[in-house]
Amino acid sequence: MTEKGLTTLNIKKLNKSKVYHYIYRKKATSKLQIVQELEMGLSTVSQNLRILEEEGLIERNGYFDSTGGRKAQAIRIVADFRISIGVGILKNMFHMIAADLYGNVICTDTIALPYSNSPGYYRQVTEKIREFIARNCFEERKILGVSIATQGIISPDHEKVTYGKIMDNTGMHLTDFSRNLPYHCHLEHDSKAAACLELWNHPELDSAVVFLLNRNLGGAIITNHCIHQGNSMHSGAIEHICIDPEGALCYCGNRGCLETFCSVDALEQEAGMSVKDFFQRLREKQSAQLTENWKNYLDHLAFAIRNLNLVIDAPIILSGYLASYIQEEDIDYLSECINLKSPFSLNRKEILVGIHGQYTPAIGAALFYAEQFLNGI
Ligand SMILES: [Zn+2]
């Protein structure tokens, strides 16, 4: 092919990409708006809209209110043109979600199944994933892939778990899943997957420290709009920051890690009841003991936030299971505690709370495929 031919092809692809991404960002737009905003000729826009529509990527659906003259047709992307499946593996259960190209969750499911690093376990999980896809009637060709978030540090090539003390899943391999699934598969550390979702929901953030407040604590660092991985992939493992060298034993073998104070497991152990019961009774304000337990929890969280904010001067995101129970008054208290002793104050508005609860890692994992697809257009 001549150089000129190649360039023309590139320009065509670039224009198609520009038009698609503009529609994606706007959610609903009109042909005229695209022409004006992208400063593209009417015929070029018309041609690209026709191509995108023929490929099934966009749809013309409904009309904008007329401001005089003919009503403009509303143009949108087809959000479920492709579907990403996210899986969140935990010690005693796993979550599954399906997400569209906006990262909106279409359906979820939770299966109680104790983890074991055995062929039988992986067979059962992958069977359930296939059932989940079939039950929701997703056409095979629409599935971009299955992305699996698991506890444990992942190898840089995302092929296996290199440190998995919580679930005893060191050595868990991507092929354990992919050999039984007719889809692309991807493996991700659950804390990093959670951070992907938070970054997706807050594209304006350059940097942030993410606390994954799950049954076991996790964390991630966002810098320069990316999840910081580190030389051996353990950047953001804030759960093992030492709070009290004489404290309770952590699963990592050390004492007094943040995990032993701020994980959901630690809170439940301290309160002697499930998180669900704990918050119900706490909010009724009937028990001074539970109020004390909660203050204690927030005090330790504030301690960690204050120290981490000195390393990364950026917003804090509280994400995961416990985040769905956190209320405004808790953020007020947390903010007071953080600023009581810090030389630099952290604005209350810089404490953000995630909204996807226990499904956070699974949704974040699924975004891997949605993002890959969007980048390819
Ligand atoms: Zn530890």
CSV table of C-alpha atoms and ligand atoms in Angstrom, one decimal:
chain,number,residue,atom,x,y,z
A,1,MET,CA,0.0,0.0,0.0
A,2,THR,CA,1.3,3.5,-0.8
A,3,GLU,CA,2.1,5.9,2.0
A,4,LYS,CA,-0.7,8.1,0.8
A,5,GLY,CA,-3.2,5.3,1.0
A,6,LEU,CA,-2.2,4.3,4.5
A,7,THR,CA,-2.5,7.9,5.7
A,8,THR,CA,-6.0,8.2,4.2
A,9,LEU,CA,-6.9,5.0,6.1
A,10,ASN,CA,-5.5,6.3,9.3
A,11,ILE,CA,-7.4,9.5,9.0
A,12,LYS,CA,-10.6,7.6,8.3
A,13,LYS,CA,-10.0,5.4,11.4
A,14,LEU,CA,-9.2,8.5,13.5
A,15,ASN,CA,-12.3,10.3,12.4
A,16,LYS,CA,-14.5,7.3,13.2
A,17,SER,CA,-12.8,7.0,16.6
A,18,LYS,CA,-13.3,10.7,17.3
A,19,VAL,CA,-17.0,10.6,16.5
A,20,TYR,CA,-17.6,7.4,18.5
A,21,HIS,CA,-15.7,8.7,21.6
A,22,TYR,CA,-17.5,12.1,21.4
A,23,ILE,CA,-20.9,10.3,21.4
A,24,TYR,CA,-19.7,8.1,24.2
A,25,ARG,CA,-18.7,11.1,26.4
A,26,LYS,CA,-21.9,13.1,25.7
A,27,LYS,CA,-24.1,10.0,26.2
A,28,ALA,CA,-26.7,11.6,23.9
A,29,THR,CA,-25.9,14.1,21.1
A,30,SER,CA,-27.1,15.2,17.7
A,31,LYS,CA,-25.4,15.3,14.3
A,32,LEU,CA,-25.2,19.0,14.3
A,33,GLN,CA,-23.6,19.1,17.7
A,34,ILE,CA,-20.9,16.6,16.5
A,35,VAL,CA,-20.2,18.7,13.5
A,36,GLN,CA,-19.9,21.9,15.6
A,37,GLU,CA,-17.9,20.4,18.5
A,38,LEU,CA,-15.5,18.3,16.5
A,39,GLU,CA,-15.2,20.9,13.7
A,40,MET,CA,-15.7,18.2,11.1
A,41,GLY,CA,-17.5,18.5,7.8
A,42,LEU,CA,-21.2,17.5,7.7
A,43,SER,CA,-20.5,14.8,5.0
A,44,THR,CA,-17.6,13.3,7.1
A,45,VAL,CA,-19.8,13.2,10.2
A,46,SER,CA,-22.7,11.7,8.2
A,47,GLN,CA,-20.4,9.0,6.7
A,48,ASN,CA,-19.0,8.0,10.1
A,49,LEU,CA,-22.4,7.9,11.7
A,50,ARG,CA,-23.5,5.6,8.9
A,51,ILE,CA,-20.5,3.3,9.4
A,52,LEU,CA,-20.9,3.2,13.2
A,53,GLU,CA,-24.6,2.5,12.9
A,54,GLU,CA,-24.1,-0.3,10.3
A,55,GLU,CA,-21.5,-1.9,12.7
A,56,GLY,CA,-24.1,-1.7,15.5
A,57,LEU,CA,-21.9,0.6,17.6
A,58,ILE,CA,-24.4,3.5,17.8
A,59,GLU,CA,-28.1,4.0,17.6
A,60,ARG,CA,-30.4,6.9,16.7
A,61,ASN,CA,-33.1,6.8,19.4
A,62,GLY,CA,-35.6,9.5,20.2
A,63,TYR,CA,-35.5,13.2,19.5
A,64,PHE,CA,-34.3,16.3,21.3
A,65,ASP,CA,-36.8,19.0,22.1
A,66,SER,CA,-37.1,21.3,19.1
A,67,THR,CA,-35.8,24.9,19.4
A,68,GLY,CA,-37.6,25.7,16.2
A,69,GLY,CA,-37.3,23.8,12.9
A,70,ARG,CA,-36.9,20.1,12.6
A,71,LYS,CA,-36.3,18.1,15.8
A,72,ALA,CA,-32.8,16.7,16.1
A,73,GLN,CA,-32.4,12.9,16.4
A,74,ALA,CA,-30.7,11.7,19.6
A,75,ILE,CA,-27.6,9.7,18.9
A,76,ARG,CA,-26.2,7.3,21.5
A,77,ILE,CA,-23.6,4.5,21.6
A,78,VAL,CA,-25.1,1.0,22.0
A,79,ALA,CA,-24.0,0.5,25.6
A,80,ASP,CA,-24.5,-3.3,25.6
A,81,PHE,CA,-22.8,-3.8,22.2
A,82,ARG,CA,-20.2,-5.7,24.2
A,83,ILE,CA,-20.4,-7.1,27.7
A,84,SER,CA,-17.5,-7.6,30.2
A,85,ILE,CA,-17.8,-10.2,33.0
A,86,GLY,CA,-16.2,-9.5,36.4
A,87,VAL,CA,-15.6,-12.0,39.1
A,88,GLY,CA,-14.6,-11.3,42.7
A,89,ILE,CA,-13.1,-14.3,44.5
A,90,LEU,CA,-13.3,-14.4,48.3
A,91,LYS,CA,-12.5,-17.1,50.9
A,92,ASN,CA,-16.1,-18.3,51.3
A,93,MET,CA,-17.9,-17.0,48.2
A,94,PHE,CA,-17.5,-15.3,44.9
A,95,HIS,CA,-19.3,-12.5,43.2
A,96,MET,CA,-20.1,-12.2,39.5
A,97,ILE,CA,-21.2,-9.1,37.5
A,98,ALA,CA,-21.9,-8.2,33.9
A,99,ALA,CA,-21.1,-4.7,32.9
A,100,ASP,CA,-21.8,-2.7,29.7
A,101,LEU,CA,-19.4,-0.3,27.9
A,102,TYR,CA,-20.2,2.5,30.4
A,103,GLY,CA,-19.3,0.2,33.3
A,104,ASN,CA,-22.9,0.0,34.3
A,105,VAL,CA,-23.8,-3.2,36.1
A,106,ILE,CA,-26.4,-5.2,34.2
A,107,CYS,CA,-26.7,-8.1,36.6
A,108,THR,CA,-25.0,-9.6,39.6
A,109,ASP,CA,-24.8,-12.9,41.4
A,110,THR,CA,-23.1,-14.2,44.6
A,111,ILE,CA,-22.3,-17.9,45.0
A,112,ALA,CA,-21.4,-19.4,48.4
A,113,LEU,CA,-18.4,-21.6,47.7
A,114,PRO,CA,-15.3,-22.0,50.0
A,115,TYR,CA,-12.1,-21.5,48.1
A,116,SER,CA,-9.6,-24.3,47.7
A,117,ASN,CA,-6.7,-24.4,45.3
A,118,SER,CA,-8.0,-27.5,43.6
A,119,PRO,CA,-9.2,-28.5,40.1
A,120,GLY,CA,-12.7,-29.2,41.6
A,121,TYR,CA,-13.0,-25.6,42.8
A,122,TYR,CA,-12.0,-24.0,39.5
A,123,ARG,CA,-14.4,-26.4,37.7
A,124,GLN,CA,-17.3,-25.3,39.8
A,125,VAL,CA,-16.5,-21.6,39.6
A,126,THR,CA,-16.1,-21.7,35.8
A,127,GLU,CA,-19.4,-23.7,35.5
A,128,LYS,CA,-21.2,-21.0,37.5
A,129,ILE,CA,-19.7,-18.3,35.3
A,130,ARG,CA,-21.0,-20.1,32.1
A,131,GLU,CA,-24.4,-20.6,33.7
A,132,PHE,CA,-24.5,-16.9,34.7
A,133,ILE,CA,-23.8,-15.8,31.1
A,134,ALA,CA,-26.4,-18.3,29.7
A,135,ARG,CA,-29.0,-17.4,32.3
A,136,ASN,CA,-28.8,-13.7,31.3
A,137,CYS,CA,-29.0,-14.6,27.6
A,138,PHE,CA,-25.8,-12.8,26.6
A,139,GLU,CA,-24.8,-13.8,23.1
A,140,GLU,CA,-21.3,-15.4,23.1
A,141,ARG,CA,-20.0,-12.9,20.5
A,142,LYS,CA,-20.9,-10.0,22.9
A,143,ILE,CA,-18.7,-11.2,25.7
A,144,LEU,CA,-15.3,-9.4,25.7
A,145,GLY,CA,-13.9,-11.5,28.4
A,146,VAL,CA,-13.9,-12.7,32.0
A,147,SER,CA,-11.8,-10.7,34.4
A,148,ILE,CA,-11.1,-12.2,37.8
A,149,ALA,CA,-10.3,-10.2,40.9
A,150,THR,CA,-8.7,-12.2,43.7
A,151,GLN,CA,-7.1,-11.5,47.0
A,152,GLY,CA,-3.3,-11.7,46.8
A,153,ILE,CA,-0.4,-10.1,44.9
A,154,ILE,CA,-0.4,-10.9,41.2
A,155,SER,CA,2.7,-11.4,39.0
A,156,PRO,CA,3.6,-8.5,36.7
A,157,ASP,CA,2.4,-10.6,33.7
A,158,HIS,CA,-1.0,-11.1,35.4
A,159,GLU,CA,-0.6,-14.9,35.0
A,160,LYS,CA,-0.5,-16.0,38.7
A,161,VAL,CA,-0.8,-15.1,42.3
A,162,THR,CA,2.7,-14.7,43.9
A,163,TYR,CA,1.6,-13.9,47.5
A,164,GLY,CA,-1.8,-15.2,48.7
A,165,LYS,CA,-1.7,-15.8,52.4
A,166,ILE,CA,-5.3,-14.9,53.2
A,167,MET,CA,-6.9,-17.6,50.9
A,168,ASP,CA,-3.8,-19.7,50.7
A,169,ASN,CA,-3.9,-19.2,46.9
A,170,THR,CA,-0.3,-18.6,46.1
A,171,GLY,CA,0.3,-20.1,42.7
A,172,MET,CA,-3.3,-19.6,41.6
A,173,HIS,CA,-2.9,-19.5,37.8
A,174,LEU,CA,-5.0,-17.7,35.2
A,175,THR,CA,-5.2,-21.0,33.3
A,176,ASP,CA,-7.0,-22.5,36.3
A,177,PHE,CA,-9.9,-20.4,35.0
A,178,SER,CA,-9.2,-20.0,31.3
A,179,ARG,CA,-8.9,-23.7,30.5
A,180,ASN,CA,-12.6,-24.1,31.3
A,181,LEU,CA,-13.9,-20.9,29.7
A,182,PRO,CA,-14.3,-20.1,26.0
A,183,TYR,CA,-13.5,-16.5,26.6
A,184,HIS,CA,-10.5,-14.2,27.1
A,185,CYS,CA,-9.6,-14.2,30.8
A,186,HIS,CA,-7.6,-11.8,32.9
A,187,LEU,CA,-6.4,-12.0,36.5
A,188,GLU,CA,-6.2,-8.9,38.8
A,189,HIS,CA,-5.4,-8.1,42.5
A,190,ASP,CA,-8.8,-7.2,44.1
A,191,SER,CA,-7.5,-4.0,45.6
A,192,LYS,CA,-6.2,-2.8,42.3
A,193,ALA,CA,-9.4,-3.8,40.6
A,194,ALA,CA,-11.3,-1.7,43.2
A,195,ALA,CA,-9.0,1.3,42.5
A,196,CYS,CA,-9.8,0.9,38.7
A,197,LEU,CA,-13.5,1.3,39.5
A,198,GLU,CA,-12.9,4.3,41.7
A,199,LEU,CA,-10.7,5.9,39.0
A,200,TRP,CA,-13.4,5.2,36.4
A,201,ASN,CA,-15.9,7.0,38.6
A,202,HIS,CA,-13.5,9.9,39.3
A,203,PRO,CA,-11.7,10.5,36.0
A,204,GLU,CA,-10.9,14.0,37.3
A,205,LEU,CA,-8.5,12.6,39.9
A,206,ASP,CA,-4.8,12.7,39.1
A,207,SER,CA,-3.9,10.9,42.4
A,208,ALA,CA,-5.6,9.2,45.3
A,209,VAL,CA,-5.1,6.7,48.1
A,210,VAL,CA,-7.7,3.9,47.9
A,211,PHE,CA,-8.7,2.0,51.0
A,212,LEU,CA,-10.6,-1.2,50.2
A,213,LEU,CA,-12.6,-1.8,53.3
A,214,ASN,CA,-13.4,-5.4,52.8
A,215,ARG,CA,-13.5,-8.5,55.0
A,216,ASN,CA,-9.7,-8.2,54.6
A,217,LEU,CA,-8.3,-4.8,54.2
A,218,GLY,CA,-6.7,-3.8,50.9
A,219,GLY,CA,-5.4,-0.6,49.3
A,220,ALA,CA,-4.1,1.0,46.2
A,221,ILE,CA,-2.3,4.1,45.1
A,222,ILE,CA,-3.3,6.2,42.1
A,223,THR,CA,-0.8,8.5,40.6
A,224,ASN,CA,-0.9,10.3,37.2
A,225,HIS,CA,-4.3,8.7,36.5
A,226,CYS,CA,-2.8,5.2,36.8
A,227,ILE,CA,-2.8,2.5,39.5
A,228,HIS,CA,0.7,2.4,40.9
A,229,GLN,CA,2.0,-1.2,40.7
A,230,GLY,CA,5.5,-1.1,42.1
A,231,ASN,CA,8.6,-3.3,41.3
A,232,SER,CA,7.0,-6.4,42.8
A,233,MET,CA,3.4,-5.4,42.4
A,234,HIS,CA,2.7,-4.6,46.1
A,235,SER,CA,2.4,-0.8,45.9
A,236,GLY,CA,-0.6,0.2,48.1
A,237,ALA,CA,-0.6,-2.8,50.3
A,238,ILE,CA,-1.5,-0.5,53.2
A,239,GLU,CA,-3.1,-3.4,55.1
A,240,HIS,CA,0.4,-4.3,56.4
A,241,ILE,CA,1.4,-0.9,57.6
A,242,CYS,CA,2.4,-1.4,61.2
A,243,ILE,CA,0.2,0.5,63.7
A,244,ASP,CA,1.2,-1.2,66.9
A,245,PRO,CA,4.3,-3.5,66.9
A,246,GLU,CA,2.9,-5.2,70.1
A,247,GLY,CA,-0.5,-5.6,68.6
A,248,ALA,CA,-2.5,-8.6,67.4
A,249,LEU,CA,-1.0,-11.1,65.0
A,250,CYS,CA,-1.7,-10.5,61.3
A,251,TYR,CA,-2.0,-13.3,58.8
A,252,CYS,CA,1.3,-12.0,57.3
A,253,GLY,CA,3.1,-13.1,60.4
A,254,ASN,CA,3.7,-9.7,61.9
A,255,ARG,CA,1.9,-7.9,64.7
A,256,GLY,CA,-0.3,-4.9,64.7
A,257,CYS,CA,-0.8,-4.4,61.0
A,258,LEU,CA,-3.6,-2.0,59.9
A,259,GLU,CA,-5.4,-5.2,58.9
A,260,THR,CA,-5.9,-6.2,62.5
A,261,PHE,CA,-7.6,-2.8,63.2
A,262,CYS,CA,-9.5,-1.8,60.1
A,263,SER,CA,-10.5,-4.9,58.2
A,264,VAL,CA,-14.2,-5.9,58.4
A,265,ASP,CA,-13.0,-9.1,60.1
A,266,ALA,CA,-11.3,-7.1,62.8
A,267,LEU,CA,-14.4,-5.0,63.4
A,268,GLU,CA,-16.7,-8.0,63.6
A,269,GLN,CA,-14.4,-9.7,66.0
A,270,GLU,CA,-14.2,-6.6,68.2
A,271,ALA,CA,-18.0,-6.1,68.2
A,272,GLY,CA,-18.9,-9.8,68.4
A,273,MET,CA,-21.4,-9.6,65.6
A,274,SER,CA,-21.8,-9.3,61.8
A,275,VAL,CA,-21.3,-6.0,60.2
A,276,LYS,CA,-24.9,-5.9,59.2
A,277,ASP,CA,-26.1,-6.2,62.8
A,278,PHE,CA,-23.4,-4.0,64.0
A,279,PHE,CA,-24.4,-1.0,61.9
A,280,GLN,CA,-28.1,-1.5,62.5
A,281,ARG,CA,-27.6,-1.4,66.3
A,282,LEU,CA,-24.9,1.4,66.1
A,283,ARG,CA,-27.3,3.7,64.2
A,284,GLU,CA,-30.0,3.1,66.8
A,285,LYS,CA,-27.5,4.5,69.3
A,286,GLN,CA,-28.6,2.0,71.9
A,287,SER,CA,-25.1,0.7,72.8
A,288,ALA,CA,-22.3,2.8,74.2
A,289,GLN,CA,-20.0,-0.2,73.6
A,290,LEU,CA,-20.7,-0.3,69.8
A,291,THR,CA,-20.2,3.4,69.5
A,292,GLU,CA,-16.9,3.0,71.2
A,293,ASN,CA,-16.0,0.1,68.8
A,294,TRP,CA,-16.8,2.3,65.8
A,295,LYS,CA,-14.9,5.3,67.1
A,296,ASN,CA,-12.0,3.0,67.7
A,297,TYR,CA,-12.2,1.8,64.2
A,298,LEU,CA,-12.3,5.3,62.7
A,299,ASP,CA,-9.5,6.5,65.0
A,300,HIS,CA,-7.2,3.9,63.5
A,301,LEU,CA,-8.4,4.6,60.0
A,302,ALA,CA,-7.7,8.3,60.6
A,303,PHE,CA,-4.2,7.5,61.9
A,304,ALA,CA,-3.4,5.6,58.7
A,305,ILE,CA,-4.9,8.3,56.4
A,306,ARG,CA,-3.0,11.0,58.2
A,307,ASN,CA,0.3,9.2,57.6
A,308,LEU,CA,-0.4,8.2,54.1
A,309,ASN,CA,-1.5,11.7,53.2
A,310,LEU,CA,2.1,12.8,54.0
A,311,VAL,CA,3.4,10.4,51.4
A,312,ILE,CA,0.7,11.0,48.7
A,313,ASP,CA,-0.9,14.5,49.1
A,314,ALA,CA,-4.2,13.5,47.4
A,315,PRO,CA,-7.8,12.6,48.1
A,316,ILE,CA,-8.7,9.5,50.0
A,317,ILE,CA,-11.2,7.0,48.6
A,318,LEU,CA,-13.0,4.7,51.0
A,319,SER,CA,-14.2,1.8,48.9
A,320,GLY,CA,-15.6,-1.8,49.2
A,321,TYR,CA,-18.0,-3.6,51.5
A,322,LEU,CA,-17.8,-1.3,54.5
A,323,ALA,CA,-18.0,1.9,52.4
A,324,SER,CA,-21.7,1.3,51.8
A,325,TYR,CA,-22.4,1.6,55.5
A,326,ILE,CA,-20.4,4.9,56.0
A,327,GLN,CA,-22.5,8.0,56.6
A,328,GLU,CA,-21.8,11.7,56.5
A,329,GLU,CA,-21.4,11.9,60.3
A,330,ASP,CA,-18.6,9.3,60.1
A,331,ILE,CA,-16.8,11.3,57.5
A,332,ASP,CA,-17.1,14.4,59.7
A,333,TYR,CA,-15.6,12.5,62.6
A,334,LEU,CA,-12.9,11.0,60.5
A,335,SER,CA,-12.0,14.4,59.1
A,336,GLU,CA,-11.7,15.9,62.6
A,337,CYS,CA,-9.5,13.0,63.7
A,338,ILE,CA,-7.2,13.4,60.7
A,339,ASN,CA,-6.8,17.1,61.1
A,340,LEU,CA,-6.4,17.1,64.9
A,341,LYS,CA,-2.7,16.3,64.7
A,342,SER,CA,-1.6,16.7,61.1
A,343,PRO,CA,0.7,19.6,60.1
A,344,PHE,CA,-1.2,19.8,56.8
A,345,SER,CA,-5.0,19.7,56.8
A,346,LEU,CA,-7.0,17.3,54.6
A,347,ASN,CA,-10.1,19.0,53.2
A,348,ARG,CA,-13.2,17.1,54.1
A,349,LYS,CA,-14.2,17.1,50.5
A,350,GLU,CA,-11.1,15.1,49.8
A,351,ILE,CA,-12.6,12.1,51.5
A,352,LEU,CA,-14.6,10.2,48.9
A,353,VAL,CA,-16.8,7.2,49.5
A,354,GLY,CA,-17.3,4.4,46.9
A,355,ILE,CA,-20.8,3.3,46.1
A,356,HIS,CA,-20.5,-0.3,44.8
A,357,GLY,CA,-20.1,-2.1,48.2
A,358,GLN,CA,-19.2,-5.8,48.0
A,359,TYR,CA,-19.2,-5.9,44.2
A,360,THR,CA,-16.5,-3.2,43.8
A,361,PRO,CA,-13.6,-5.6,42.9
A,362,ALA,CA,-15.7,-7.6,40.4
A,363,ILE,CA,-16.9,-4.4,38.7
A,364,GLY,CA,-13.4,-2.9,38.7
A,365,ALA,CA,-12.0,-6.1,37.1
A,366,ALA,CA,-14.6,-6.1,34.4
A,367,LEU,CA,-13.6,-2.6,33.4
A,368,PHE,CA,-10.3,-4.0,32.1
A,369,TYR,CA,-12.2,-5.3,29.1
A,370,ALA,CA,-14.5,-2.4,28.6
A,371,GLU,CA,-11.5,0.0,28.6
A,372,GLN,CA,-9.5,-2.3,26.2
A,373,PHE,CA,-12.5,-2.3,23.8
A,374,LEU,CA,-13.0,1.5,23.9
A,375,ASN,CA,-9.3,2.1,23.4
A,376,GLY,CA,-9.4,-0.1,20.3
A,377,ILE,CA,-12.1,2.1,18.5
B,1,ZN,ZN,0.2,-7.9,58.1
